């Protein structure tokens, strides 16, 4: 239903839900049902990367952009070109990077750190959050324009206590993920 219809286009998708409710599983399902299946699916946890590195991580940088930048490097958006960029914990994205993200969503172009040219990219953005972004907008802590761009296609995942019948499936998926990660069979 909803996942299939949201997977169909190139528009961004916002997934809301408490920690552990399966937001990443929903993002994976959107990717698997989209025309971008088999294309890059790049994951970035916005809360795990220091703010000072996030610009270069997402958008790349040019040679000489900062000390140690000996060559131009593409960011996660360029790696995801043709596919999907999955941004976990979007609420941690700094305001200036929110504007740059909006430019990619609206215009399909990005600017590397210290660059003078625009780089075209074709990336579907899937973002997740555990907080009320509308509240952050009202507090001027999140871009209103970015919120509306993401909010158009929103999936709210209820807490597990409201859908206990989903727990076995989530446990099964997590076990399969751990088996793959550690290349071994887990016994339950």
PDB file of C-alpha atoms in Angstrom:
ATOM      1  CA  UNK A   1       0.000   0.000   0.000  1.00  0.00           C
ATOM      2  CA  UNK A   2       1.661   3.127   1.322  1.00  0.00           C
ATOM      3  CA  UNK A   3       5.231   1.841   0.962  1.00  0.00           C
ATOM      4  CA  UNK A   4       4.639   0.789  -2.648  1.00  0.00           C
ATOM      5  CA  UNK A   5       3.098   4.160  -3.576  1.00  0.00           C
ATOM      6  CA  UNK A   6       5.917   6.109  -1.875  1.00  0.00           C
ATOM      7  CA  UNK A   7       8.509   3.928  -3.596  1.00  0.00           C
ATOM      8  CA  UNK A   8       7.122   4.768  -7.039  1.00  0.00           C
ATOM      9  CA  UNK A   9       8.438   8.324  -7.400  1.00  0.00           C
ATOM     10  CA  UNK A  10      11.647  10.229  -6.831  1.00  0.00           C
ATOM     11  CA  UNK A  11      10.148  12.419  -4.113  1.00  0.00           C
ATOM     12  CA  UNK A  12      11.679  12.353  -0.613  1.00  0.00           C
ATOM     13  CA  UNK A  13      10.093  10.291   2.147  1.00  0.00           C
ATOM     14  CA  UNK A  14      10.079  11.050   5.885  1.00  0.00           C
ATOM     15  CA  UNK A  15       9.739   8.129   8.310  1.00  0.00           C
ATOM     16  CA  UNK A  16       8.776   8.948  11.900  1.00  0.00           C
ATOM     17  CA  UNK A  17       8.863   6.599  14.853  1.00  0.00           C
ATOM     18  CA  UNK A  18      10.408   5.788  18.185  1.00  0.00           C
ATOM     19  CA  UNK A  19      13.795   4.085  18.395  1.00  0.00           C
ATOM     20  CA  UNK A  20      13.556   0.396  17.502  1.00  0.00           C
ATOM     21  CA  UNK A  21      10.224   0.552  15.666  1.00  0.00           C
ATOM     22  CA  UNK A  22      11.642  -0.538  12.315  1.00  0.00           C
ATOM     23  CA  UNK A  23      12.265   2.727  10.445  1.00  0.00           C
ATOM     24  CA  UNK A  24      15.257   1.228   8.637  1.00  0.00           C
ATOM     25  CA  UNK A  25      13.179  -1.801   7.591  1.00  0.00           C
ATOM     26  CA  UNK A  26      10.618   0.554   6.065  1.00  0.00           C
ATOM     27  CA  UNK A  27      13.389   2.452   4.245  1.00  0.00           C
ATOM     28  CA  UNK A  28      14.760  -0.847   2.911  1.00  0.00           C
ATOM     29  CA  UNK A  29      11.256  -1.855   1.779  1.00  0.00           C
ATOM     30  CA  UNK A  30      10.823   1.444  -0.081  1.00  0.00           C
ATOM     31  CA  UNK A  31      14.161   0.924  -1.842  1.00  0.00           C
ATOM     32  CA  UNK A  32      13.324  -2.703  -2.690  1.00  0.00           C
ATOM     33  CA  UNK A  33       9.992  -1.722  -4.277  1.00  0.00           C
ATOM     34  CA  UNK A  34      11.299   1.283  -6.200  1.00  0.00           C
ATOM     35  CA  UNK A  35      12.703   1.599  -9.690  1.00  0.00           C
ATOM     36  CA  UNK A  36      16.009   2.238  -7.886  1.00  0.00           C
ATOM     37  CA  UNK A  37      16.301  -1.338  -6.648  1.00  0.00           C
ATOM     38  CA  UNK A  38      19.800  -2.635  -7.376  1.00  0.00           C
ATOM     39  CA  UNK A  39      21.129   0.936  -7.379  1.00  0.00           C
ATOM     40  CA  UNK A  40      23.204   2.431  -4.551  1.00  0.00           C
ATOM     41  CA  UNK A  41      21.485   2.609  -1.147  1.00  0.00           C
ATOM     42  CA  UNK A  42      23.762   4.766   0.994  1.00  0.00           C
ATOM     43  CA  UNK A  43      23.060   5.168   4.715  1.00  0.00           C
ATOM     44  CA  UNK A  44      24.187   8.158   6.793  1.00  0.00           C
ATOM     45  CA  UNK A  45      23.462   8.582  10.500  1.00  0.00           C
ATOM     46  CA  UNK A  46      23.325  12.378  10.915  1.00  0.00           C
ATOM     47  CA  UNK A  47      23.629  12.021  14.692  1.00  0.00           C
ATOM     48  CA  UNK A  48      26.853   9.982  14.511  1.00  0.00           C
ATOM     49  CA  UNK A  49      28.992  12.264  12.317  1.00  0.00           C
ATOM     50  CA  UNK A  50      30.523  15.404  13.856  1.00  0.00           C
ATOM     51  CA  UNK A  51      28.928  18.585  12.509  1.00  0.00           C
ATOM     52  CA  UNK A  52      32.319  19.784  11.241  1.00  0.00           C
ATOM     53  CA  UNK A  53      32.609  16.737   8.961  1.00  0.00           C
ATOM     54  CA  UNK A  54      29.009  16.483   7.801  1.00  0.00           C
ATOM     55  CA  UNK A  55      29.289  18.975   4.900  1.00  0.00           C
ATOM     56  CA  UNK A  56      32.195  17.083   3.338  1.00  0.00           C
ATOM     57  CA  UNK A  57      30.602  13.713   4.158  1.00  0.00           C
ATOM     58  CA  UNK A  58      27.337  14.502   2.371  1.00  0.00           C
ATOM     59  CA  UNK A  59      28.403  16.863  -0.392  1.00  0.00           C
ATOM     60  CA  UNK A  60      32.133  16.176  -0.863  1.00  0.00           C
ATOM     61  CA  UNK A  61      34.933  18.716  -1.122  1.00  0.00           C
ATOM     62  CA  UNK A  62      37.412  20.158  -3.591  1.00  0.00           C
ATOM     63  CA  UNK A  63      41.185  19.957  -3.391  1.00  0.00           C
ATOM     64  CA  UNK A  64      42.440  22.504  -0.857  1.00  0.00           C
ATOM     65  CA  UNK A  65      39.035  22.995   0.807  1.00  0.00           C
ATOM     66  CA  UNK A  66      40.682  22.373   4.194  1.00  0.00           C
ATOM     67  CA  UNK A  67      44.008  21.239   5.586  1.00  0.00           C
ATOM     68  CA  UNK A  68      44.619  17.717   4.362  1.00  0.00           C
ATOM     69  CA  UNK A  69      42.258  17.938   1.369  1.00  0.00           C
ATOM     70  CA  UNK A  70      44.874  16.888  -1.191  1.00  0.00           C
ATOM     71  CA  UNK A  71      42.327  15.942  -3.864  1.00  0.00           C
ATOM     72  CA  UNK A  72      38.659  16.417  -4.715  1.00  0.00           C
ATOM     73  CA  UNK A  73      36.366  13.853  -3.085  1.00  0.00           C
ATOM     74  CA  UNK A  74      32.705  13.200  -3.822  1.00  0.00           C
ATOM     75  CA  UNK A  75      30.330  12.870  -0.894  1.00  0.00           C
ATOM     76  CA  UNK A  76      27.557  10.443  -0.054  1.00  0.00           C
ATOM     77  CA  UNK A  77      25.149  12.127  -2.489  1.00  0.00           C
ATOM     78  CA  UNK A  78      27.485  11.411  -5.377  1.00  0.00           C
ATOM     79  CA  UNK A  79      27.925   7.815  -4.182  1.00  0.00           C
ATOM     80  CA  UNK A  80      24.135   7.453  -4.099  1.00  0.00           C
ATOM     81  CA  UNK A  81      23.653   8.974  -7.568  1.00  0.00           C
ATOM     82  CA  UNK A  82      20.951   7.009  -9.383  1.00  0.00           C
ATOM     83  CA  UNK A  83      19.877   5.408  -6.108  1.00  0.00           C
ATOM     84  CA  UNK A  84      18.781   6.383  -2.620  1.00  0.00           C
ATOM     85  CA  UNK A  85      20.367   8.280   0.273  1.00  0.00           C
ATOM     86  CA  UNK A  86      19.005   7.175   3.657  1.00  0.00           C
ATOM     87  CA  UNK A  87      19.477   9.942   6.258  1.00  0.00           C
ATOM     88  CA  UNK A  88      18.887   8.679   9.788  1.00  0.00           C
ATOM     89  CA  UNK A  89      18.225  11.223  12.554  1.00  0.00           C
ATOM     90  CA  UNK A  90      17.676  14.135  10.157  1.00  0.00           C
ATOM     91  CA  UNK A  91      17.026  16.426  13.130  1.00  0.00           C
ATOM     92  CA  UNK A  92      20.799  16.550  13.771  1.00  0.00           C
ATOM     93  CA  UNK A  93      21.545  18.155  10.396  1.00  0.00           C
ATOM     94  CA  UNK A  94      22.950  21.692  10.855  1.00  0.00           C
ATOM     95  CA  UNK A  95      20.840  24.590   9.448  1.00  0.00           C
ATOM     96  CA  UNK A  96      23.281  25.439   6.624  1.00  0.00           C
ATOM     97  CA  UNK A  97      23.309  21.796   5.543  1.00  0.00           C
ATOM     98  CA  UNK A  98      19.511  21.709   5.652  1.00  0.00           C
ATOM     99  CA  UNK A  99      19.574  24.407   2.948  1.00  0.00           C
ATOM    100  CA  UNK A 100      22.058  22.395   0.882  1.00  0.00           C
ATOM    101  CA  UNK A 101      19.870  19.283   1.257  1.00  0.00           C
ATOM    102  CA  UNK A 102      16.837  21.268   0.135  1.00  0.00           C
ATOM    103  CA  UNK A 103      18.776  22.366  -2.971  1.00  0.00           C
ATOM    104  CA  UNK A 104      19.465  18.725  -3.853  1.00  0.00           C
ATOM    105  CA  UNK A 105      15.826  17.738  -3.293  1.00  0.00           C
ATOM    106  CA  UNK A 106      14.323  20.677  -5.207  1.00  0.00           C
ATOM    107  CA  UNK A 107      16.889  21.187  -7.991  1.00  0.00           C
ATOM    108  CA  UNK A 108      18.817  17.921  -8.220  1.00  0.00           C
ATOM    109  CA  UNK A 109      22.184  19.663  -7.842  1.00  0.00           C
ATOM    110  CA  UNK A 110      24.788  19.985  -5.114  1.00  0.00           C
ATOM    111  CA  UNK A 111      27.881  22.039  -4.460  1.00  0.00           C
ATOM    112  CA  UNK A 112      30.988  20.440  -2.995  1.00  0.00           C
ATOM    113  CA  UNK A 113      32.753  22.265  -0.159  1.00  0.00           C
ATOM    114  CA  UNK A 114      34.875  25.055  -1.693  1.00  0.00           C
ATOM    115  CA  UNK A 115      33.578  24.362  -5.221  1.00  0.00           C
ATOM    116  CA  UNK A 116      32.504  26.864  -7.809  1.00  0.00           C
ATOM    117  CA  UNK A 117      30.274  24.592  -9.868  1.00  0.00           C
ATOM    118  CA  UNK A 118      27.058  22.680  -9.414  1.00  0.00           C
ATOM    119  CA  UNK A 119      27.055  18.899  -9.754  1.00  0.00           C
ATOM    120  CA  UNK A 120      23.835  17.246 -10.970  1.00  0.00           C
ATOM    121  CA  UNK A 121      22.637  14.220  -8.974  1.00  0.00           C
ATOM    122  CA  UNK A 122      19.582  11.966  -9.163  1.00  0.00           C
ATOM    123  CA  UNK A 123      18.987  10.765  -5.610  1.00  0.00           C
ATOM    124  CA  UNK A 124      15.849   9.770  -3.736  1.00  0.00           C
ATOM    125  CA  UNK A 125      16.120  10.934  -0.118  1.00  0.00           C
ATOM    126  CA  UNK A 126      14.609   8.887   2.697  1.00  0.00           C
ATOM    127  CA  UNK A 127      14.946  10.553   6.097  1.00  0.00           C
ATOM    128  CA  UNK A 128      14.056   9.334   9.582  1.00  0.00           C
ATOM    129  CA  UNK A 129      13.475  11.047  12.873  1.00  0.00           C
ATOM    130  CA  UNK A 130      12.301  10.177  16.367  1.00  0.00           C
ATOM    131  CA  UNK A 131      11.312  13.764  17.212  1.00  0.00           C
ATOM    132  CA  UNK A 132       8.505  16.125  16.227  1.00  0.00           C
ATOM    133  CA  UNK A 133      10.065  18.102  13.353  1.00  0.00           C
ATOM    134  CA  UNK A 134       7.090  20.502  13.258  1.00  0.00           C
ATOM    135  CA  UNK A 135       7.968  21.501  16.814  1.00  0.00           C
ATOM    136  CA  UNK A 136      11.613  22.078  15.801  1.00  0.00           C
ATOM    137  CA  UNK A 137      10.387  24.259  12.916  1.00  0.00           C
ATOM    138  CA  UNK A 138       8.383  26.385  15.359  1.00  0.00           C
ATOM    139  CA  UNK A 139      11.508  26.737  17.530  1.00  0.00           C
ATOM    140  CA  UNK A 140      13.522  27.805  14.419  1.00  0.00           C
ATOM    141  CA  UNK A 141      15.752  24.754  14.836  1.00  0.00           C
ATOM    142  CA  UNK A 142      14.755  23.061  11.576  1.00  0.00           C
ATOM    143  CA  UNK A 143      14.140  24.552   8.128  1.00  0.00           C
ATOM    144  CA  UNK A 144      10.457  25.101   7.385  1.00  0.00           C
ATOM    145  CA  UNK A 145      11.062  24.586   3.639  1.00  0.00           C
ATOM    146  CA  UNK A 146      12.951  21.323   4.199  1.00  0.00           C
ATOM    147  CA  UNK A 147      10.277  20.130   6.600  1.00  0.00           C
ATOM    148  CA  UNK A 148       7.554  20.712   3.993  1.00  0.00           C
ATOM    149  CA  UNK A 149       9.638  19.034   1.278  1.00  0.00           C
ATOM    150  CA  UNK A 150      10.069  15.935   3.485  1.00  0.00           C
ATOM    151  CA  UNK A 151       6.641  16.032   5.147  1.00  0.00           C
ATOM    152  CA  UNK A 152       4.706  15.621   1.870  1.00  0.00           C
ATOM    153  CA  UNK A 153       5.364  11.870   1.882  1.00  0.00           C
ATOM    154  CA  UNK A 154       5.400  10.823   5.522  1.00  0.00           C
ATOM    155  CA  UNK A 155       5.145   7.417   7.155  1.00  0.00           C
ATOM    156  CA  UNK A 156       4.446   7.266  10.894  1.00  0.00           C
ATOM    157  CA  UNK A 157       5.413   3.984  12.554  1.00  0.00           C
ATOM    158  CA  UNK A 158       3.503   3.358  15.783  1.00  0.00           C
ATOM    159  CA  UNK A 159       5.445   2.184  18.851  1.00  0.00           C
ATOM    160  CA  UNK A 160       5.830  -1.577  19.278  1.00  0.00           C
ATOM    161  CA  UNK A 161       3.470  -1.613  22.258  1.00  0.00           C
ATOM    162  CA  UNK A 162       0.691  -0.656  19.811  1.00  0.00           C
ATOM    163  CA  UNK A 163       1.588  -3.452  17.363  1.00  0.00           C
ATOM    164  CA  UNK A 164       2.863  -6.395  19.366  1.00  0.00           C
ATOM    165  CA  UNK A 165       2.148  -8.780  16.470  1.00  0.00           C
ATOM    166  CA  UNK A 166       5.074  -7.146  14.558  1.00  0.00           C
ATOM    167  CA  UNK A 167       7.667  -8.170  17.163  1.00  0.00           C
ATOM    168  CA  UNK A 168       8.372 -11.717  15.847  1.00  0.00           C
ATOM    169  CA  UNK A 169       8.951 -10.374  12.332  1.00  0.00           C
ATOM    170  CA  UNK A 170      11.270  -7.619  13.613  1.00  0.00           C
ATOM    171  CA  UNK A 171      13.244 -10.134  15.702  1.00  0.00           C
ATOM    172  CA  UNK A 172      13.536 -12.464  12.700  1.00  0.00           C
ATOM    173  CA  UNK A 173      14.807  -9.623  10.458  1.00  0.00           C
ATOM    174  CA  UNK A 174      17.297  -8.511  13.104  1.00  0.00           C
ATOM    175  CA  UNK A 175      18.632 -12.069  13.516  1.00  0.00           C
ATOM    176  CA  UNK A 176      19.051 -12.416   9.731  1.00  0.00           C
ATOM    177  CA  UNK A 177      20.913  -9.095   9.677  1.00  0.00           C
ATOM    178  CA  UNK A 178      23.237 -10.242  12.483  1.00  0.00           C
ATOM    179  CA  UNK A 179      23.820 -13.603  10.783  1.00  0.00           C
ATOM    180  CA  UNK A 180      24.827 -11.820   7.595  1.00  0.00           C
ATOM    181  CA  UNK A 181      27.030  -9.354   9.472  1.00  0.00           C
ATOM    182  CA  UNK A 182      28.898 -12.027  11.414  1.00  0.00           C
ATOM    183  CA  UNK A 183      28.743 -14.752   8.727  1.00  0.00           C
ATOM    184  CA  UNK A 184      27.334 -17.310  11.110  1.00  0.00           C
ATOM    185  CA  UNK A 185      24.046 -18.959  11.945  1.00  0.00           C
ATOM    186  CA  UNK A 186      22.444 -17.826  15.210  1.00  0.00           C
ATOM    187  CA  UNK A 187      20.396 -20.239  17.308  1.00  0.00           C
ATOM    188  CA  UNK A 188      17.312 -18.992  19.115  1.00  0.00           C
TER     189      UNK A 188
END
